[in-house]
GROMACS .gro file of C-alpha atoms in nm:
model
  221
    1UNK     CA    1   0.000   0.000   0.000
    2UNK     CA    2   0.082   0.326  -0.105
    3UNK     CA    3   0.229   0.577   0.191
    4UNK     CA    4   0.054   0.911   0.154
    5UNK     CA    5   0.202   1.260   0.335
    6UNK     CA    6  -0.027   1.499   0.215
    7UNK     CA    7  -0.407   1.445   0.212
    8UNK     CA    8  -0.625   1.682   0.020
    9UNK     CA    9  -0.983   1.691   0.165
   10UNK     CA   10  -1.305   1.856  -0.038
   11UNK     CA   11  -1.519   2.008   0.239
   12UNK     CA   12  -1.924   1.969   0.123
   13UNK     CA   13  -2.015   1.641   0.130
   14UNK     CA   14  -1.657   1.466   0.306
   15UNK     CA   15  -1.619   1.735   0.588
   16UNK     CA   16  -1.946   1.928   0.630
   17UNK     CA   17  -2.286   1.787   0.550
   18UNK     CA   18  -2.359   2.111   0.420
   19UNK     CA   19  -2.732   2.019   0.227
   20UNK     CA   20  -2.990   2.223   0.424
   21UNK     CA   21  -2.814   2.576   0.311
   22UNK     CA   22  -2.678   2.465  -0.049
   23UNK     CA   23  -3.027   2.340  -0.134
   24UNK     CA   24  -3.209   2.611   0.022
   25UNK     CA   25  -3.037   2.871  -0.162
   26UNK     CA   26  -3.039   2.711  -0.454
   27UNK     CA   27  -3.412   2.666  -0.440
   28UNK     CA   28  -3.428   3.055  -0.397
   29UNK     CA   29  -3.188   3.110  -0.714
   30UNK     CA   30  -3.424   2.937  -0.928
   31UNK     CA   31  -3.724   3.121  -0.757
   32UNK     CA   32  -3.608   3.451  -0.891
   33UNK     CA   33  -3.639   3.262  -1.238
   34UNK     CA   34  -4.027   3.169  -1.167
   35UNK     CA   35  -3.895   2.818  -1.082
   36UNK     CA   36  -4.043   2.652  -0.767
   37UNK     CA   37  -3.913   2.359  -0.583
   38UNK     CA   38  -4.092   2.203  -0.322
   39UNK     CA   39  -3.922   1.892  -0.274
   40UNK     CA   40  -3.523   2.042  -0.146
   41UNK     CA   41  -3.407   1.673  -0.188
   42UNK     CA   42  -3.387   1.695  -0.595
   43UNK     CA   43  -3.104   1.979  -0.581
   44UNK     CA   44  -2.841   1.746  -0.400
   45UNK     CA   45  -2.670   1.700  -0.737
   46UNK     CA   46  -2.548   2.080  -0.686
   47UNK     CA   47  -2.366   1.987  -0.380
   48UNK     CA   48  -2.028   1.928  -0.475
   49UNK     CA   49  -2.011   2.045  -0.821
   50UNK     CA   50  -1.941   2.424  -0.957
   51UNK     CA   51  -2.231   2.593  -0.934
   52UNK     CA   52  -2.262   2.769  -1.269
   53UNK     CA   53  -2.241   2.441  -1.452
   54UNK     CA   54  -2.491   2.263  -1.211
   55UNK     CA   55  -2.727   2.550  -1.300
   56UNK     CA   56  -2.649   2.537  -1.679
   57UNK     CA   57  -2.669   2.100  -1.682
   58UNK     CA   58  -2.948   2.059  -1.412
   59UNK     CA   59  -3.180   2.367  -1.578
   60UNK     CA   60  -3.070   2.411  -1.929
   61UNK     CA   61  -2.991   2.786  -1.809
   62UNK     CA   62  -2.724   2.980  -2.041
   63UNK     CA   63  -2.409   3.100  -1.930
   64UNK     CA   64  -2.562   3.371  -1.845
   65UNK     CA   65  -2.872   3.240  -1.669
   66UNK     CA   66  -2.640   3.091  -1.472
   67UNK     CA   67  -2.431   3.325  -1.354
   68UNK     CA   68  -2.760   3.566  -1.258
   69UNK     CA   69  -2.857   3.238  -1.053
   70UNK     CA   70  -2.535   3.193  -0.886
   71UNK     CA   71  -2.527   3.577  -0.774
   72UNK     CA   72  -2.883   3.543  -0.627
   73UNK     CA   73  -2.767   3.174  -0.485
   74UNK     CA   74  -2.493   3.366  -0.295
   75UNK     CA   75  -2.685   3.648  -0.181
   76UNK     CA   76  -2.848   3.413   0.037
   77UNK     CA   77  -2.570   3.150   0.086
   78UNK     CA   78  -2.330   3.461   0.266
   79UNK     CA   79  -2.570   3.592   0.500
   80UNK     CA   80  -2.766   3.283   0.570
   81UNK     CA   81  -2.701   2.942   0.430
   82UNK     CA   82  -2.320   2.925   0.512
   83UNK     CA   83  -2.404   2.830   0.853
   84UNK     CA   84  -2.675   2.574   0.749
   85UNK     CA   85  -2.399   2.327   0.777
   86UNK     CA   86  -2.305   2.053   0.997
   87UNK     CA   87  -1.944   1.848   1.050
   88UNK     CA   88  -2.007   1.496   1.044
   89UNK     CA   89  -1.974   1.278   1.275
   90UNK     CA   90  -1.609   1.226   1.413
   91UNK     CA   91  -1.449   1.435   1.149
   92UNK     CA   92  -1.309   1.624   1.412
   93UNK     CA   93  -1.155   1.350   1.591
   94UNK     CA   94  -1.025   1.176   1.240
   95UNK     CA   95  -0.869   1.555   1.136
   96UNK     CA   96  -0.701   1.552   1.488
   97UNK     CA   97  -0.584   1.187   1.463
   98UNK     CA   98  -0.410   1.247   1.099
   99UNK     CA   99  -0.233   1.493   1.228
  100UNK     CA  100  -0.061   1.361   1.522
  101UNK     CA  101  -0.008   1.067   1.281
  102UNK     CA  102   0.218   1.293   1.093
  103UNK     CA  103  -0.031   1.357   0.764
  104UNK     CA  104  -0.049   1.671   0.631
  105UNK     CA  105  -0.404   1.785   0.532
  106UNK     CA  106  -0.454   2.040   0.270
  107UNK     CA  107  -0.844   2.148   0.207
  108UNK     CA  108  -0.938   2.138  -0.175
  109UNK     CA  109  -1.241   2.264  -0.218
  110UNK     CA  110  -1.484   2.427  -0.557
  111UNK     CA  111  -1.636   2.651  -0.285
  112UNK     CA  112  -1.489   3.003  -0.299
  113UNK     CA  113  -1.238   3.034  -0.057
  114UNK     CA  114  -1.376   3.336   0.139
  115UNK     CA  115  -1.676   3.090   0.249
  116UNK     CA  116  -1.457   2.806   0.286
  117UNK     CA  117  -1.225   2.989   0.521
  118UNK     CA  118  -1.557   3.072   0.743
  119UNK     CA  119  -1.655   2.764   0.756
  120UNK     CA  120  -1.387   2.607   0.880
  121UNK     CA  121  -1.326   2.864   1.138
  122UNK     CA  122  -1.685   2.863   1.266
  123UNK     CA  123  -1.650   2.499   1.300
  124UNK     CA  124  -1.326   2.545   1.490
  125UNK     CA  125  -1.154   2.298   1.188
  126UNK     CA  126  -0.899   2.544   1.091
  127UNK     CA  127  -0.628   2.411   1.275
  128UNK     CA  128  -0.583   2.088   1.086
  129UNK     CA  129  -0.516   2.224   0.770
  130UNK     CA  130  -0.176   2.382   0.642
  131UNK     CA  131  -0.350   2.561   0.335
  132UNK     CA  132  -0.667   2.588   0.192
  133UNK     CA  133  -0.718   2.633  -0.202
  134UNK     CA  134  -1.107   2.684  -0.287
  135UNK     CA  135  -1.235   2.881  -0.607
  136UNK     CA  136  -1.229   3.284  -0.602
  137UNK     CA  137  -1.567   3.502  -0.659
  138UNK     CA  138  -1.433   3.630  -0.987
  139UNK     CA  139  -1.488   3.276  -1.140
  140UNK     CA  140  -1.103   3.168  -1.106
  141UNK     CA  141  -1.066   2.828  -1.027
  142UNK     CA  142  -1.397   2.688  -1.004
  143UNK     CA  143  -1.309   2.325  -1.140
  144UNK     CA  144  -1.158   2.105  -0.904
  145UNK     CA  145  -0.855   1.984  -1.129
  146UNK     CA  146  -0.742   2.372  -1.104
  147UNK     CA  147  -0.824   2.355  -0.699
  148UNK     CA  148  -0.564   2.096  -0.703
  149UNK     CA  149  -0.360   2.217  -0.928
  150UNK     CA  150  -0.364   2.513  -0.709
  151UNK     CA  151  -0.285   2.347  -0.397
  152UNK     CA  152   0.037   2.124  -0.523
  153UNK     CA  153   0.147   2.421  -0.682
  154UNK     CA  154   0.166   2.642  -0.372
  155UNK     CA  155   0.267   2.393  -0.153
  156UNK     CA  156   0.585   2.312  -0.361
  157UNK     CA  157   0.444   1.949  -0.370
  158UNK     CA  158   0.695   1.768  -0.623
  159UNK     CA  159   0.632   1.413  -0.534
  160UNK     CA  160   0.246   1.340  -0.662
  161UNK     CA  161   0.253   1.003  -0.536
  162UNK     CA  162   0.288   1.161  -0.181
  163UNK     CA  163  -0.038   1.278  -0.220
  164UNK     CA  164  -0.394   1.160  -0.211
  165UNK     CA  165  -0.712   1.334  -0.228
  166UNK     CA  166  -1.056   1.249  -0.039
  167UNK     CA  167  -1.380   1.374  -0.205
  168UNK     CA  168  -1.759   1.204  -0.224
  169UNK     CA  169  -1.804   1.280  -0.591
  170UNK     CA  170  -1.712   1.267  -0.950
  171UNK     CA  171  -1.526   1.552  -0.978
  172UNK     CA  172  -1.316   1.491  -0.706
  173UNK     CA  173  -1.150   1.193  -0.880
  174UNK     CA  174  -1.137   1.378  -1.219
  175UNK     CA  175  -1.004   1.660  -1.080
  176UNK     CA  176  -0.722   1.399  -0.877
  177UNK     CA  177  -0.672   1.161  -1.242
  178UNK     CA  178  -0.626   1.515  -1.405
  179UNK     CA  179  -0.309   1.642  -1.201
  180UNK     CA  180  -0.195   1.261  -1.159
  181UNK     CA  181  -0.247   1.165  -0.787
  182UNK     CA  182  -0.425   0.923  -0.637
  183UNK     CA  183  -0.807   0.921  -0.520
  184UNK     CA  184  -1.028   0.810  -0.234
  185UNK     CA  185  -1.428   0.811  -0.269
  186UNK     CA  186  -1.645   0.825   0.049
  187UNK     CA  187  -2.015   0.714   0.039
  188UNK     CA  188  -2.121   0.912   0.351
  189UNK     CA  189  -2.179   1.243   0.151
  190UNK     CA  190  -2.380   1.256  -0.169
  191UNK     CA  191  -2.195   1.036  -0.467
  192UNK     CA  192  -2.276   0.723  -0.504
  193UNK     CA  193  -2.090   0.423  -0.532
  194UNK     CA  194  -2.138   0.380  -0.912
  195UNK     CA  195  -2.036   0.704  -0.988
  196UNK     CA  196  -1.684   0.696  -0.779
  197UNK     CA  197  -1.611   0.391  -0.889
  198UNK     CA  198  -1.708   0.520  -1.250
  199UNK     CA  199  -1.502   0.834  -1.224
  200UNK     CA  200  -1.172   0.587  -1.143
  201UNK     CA  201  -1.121   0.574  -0.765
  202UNK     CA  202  -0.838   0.415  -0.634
  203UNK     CA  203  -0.987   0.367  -0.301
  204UNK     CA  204  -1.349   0.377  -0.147
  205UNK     CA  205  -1.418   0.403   0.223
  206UNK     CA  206  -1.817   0.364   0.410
  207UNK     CA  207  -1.781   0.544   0.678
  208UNK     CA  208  -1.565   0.834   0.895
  209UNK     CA  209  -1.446   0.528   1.042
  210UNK     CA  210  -1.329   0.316   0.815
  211UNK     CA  211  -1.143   0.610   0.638
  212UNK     CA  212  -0.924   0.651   1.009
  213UNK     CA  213  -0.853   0.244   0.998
  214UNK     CA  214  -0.701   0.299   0.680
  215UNK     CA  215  -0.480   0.549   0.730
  216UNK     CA  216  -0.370   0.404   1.075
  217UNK     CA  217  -0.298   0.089   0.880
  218UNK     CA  218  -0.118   0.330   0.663
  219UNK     CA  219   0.111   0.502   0.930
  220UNK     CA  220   0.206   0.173   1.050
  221UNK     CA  221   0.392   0.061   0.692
   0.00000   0.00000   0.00000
């Protein structure tokens, strides 16, 4: 097995559970377009993914549709629905356990990283990571291959197959085959098996806790 140093987590979905404020503020997006939604569970697919193409794929919008939709999504999302968030479950503890096992965790996520950077802090997270590359409001960097391309770049990180990222969907292991490192899919946040495996994982954990075995068994090579 592989020995990793540097761990690249995406936040929504492997960190934060962050559905109730994503989907609520994308329902009120679309409302400004006449569009009601009723049932918040159908806009899961835009957790994870950049926003502007979620809006242009999941409602045929234009470019520019979009982008209206995304400025009303984060009119919302930065007073409100950035806080409509939860960690899950024993992140804290498996962030806390990584590092005293000498990892070093890098956050890599599509969210801007002005929110990102809140988020963590709010949750008191900010500690575990070294750097943070996220997107920027002025539409640089919004796929995740450039997040990571981002993040190895700034963190002088030579050595790709010292490095592993962690996301729950698709574009997490694109964005990882795209820049050459390694993967790991988790099926506690919203991708599903199918599509990790699909998208070329290299690994695939269940649960919070099966994701700390494996890197203890890791640490231990």
């Amino acid at each position: 097995m592989q020995k990793y140093h540097y761990l690249l987590f995406d936040l929504d979905g492997t960190l934060t559970d962050p559905k109730i404020g994503i989907t609520k503020c994308v329902a009120y997006a679309l409302e400004s377009f006449g569009i009601q939604v009723t049932d918040l569970d159908t806009l899961t697919c835009f957790i994870g993914p950049p926003l502007l193409d979620s809006f242009m794929e999941y409602y045929s919008f234009s470019e520019k549709e979009a982008a209206k939709a995304v400025e009303k999504y984060r009119g919302r999302f930065s007073a409100i629905g950035i806080l409509e968030n939860r960690v899950y479950p024993g992140i804290e503890e498996l962030l806390k356990e990584l590092t005293d096992l000498g990892f070093q965790l890098i956050l890599a996520t599509s969210k801007p990283s002005v929110y990102a950077k809140q988020i963590l802090a709010f949750f008191h997270l900010e500690s575990y990571f070294t750097f943070l590359s996220g997107s920027e409001l002025d539409g640089r960097r919004t796929t995740k291959g450039e997040v990571i391309a981002y993040a190895l770049e700034k963190c002088l990180i030579t050595d790709r197959s010292q490095v592993l990222m962690i996301g729950d969907r698709k574009h997490d292991i694109l964005g990882a085959k795209e820049n050459k490192i390694d993967s790991m899919g988790v099926l506690f946040g919203y991708g599903t098996k199918e599509e990790l495996l699909l998208a070329g994982a290299d690994y695939i954990v269940e649960s919070v806790e099966e994701m700390y075995h494996f890197f203890k068994k890791l640490s231990s090579l």
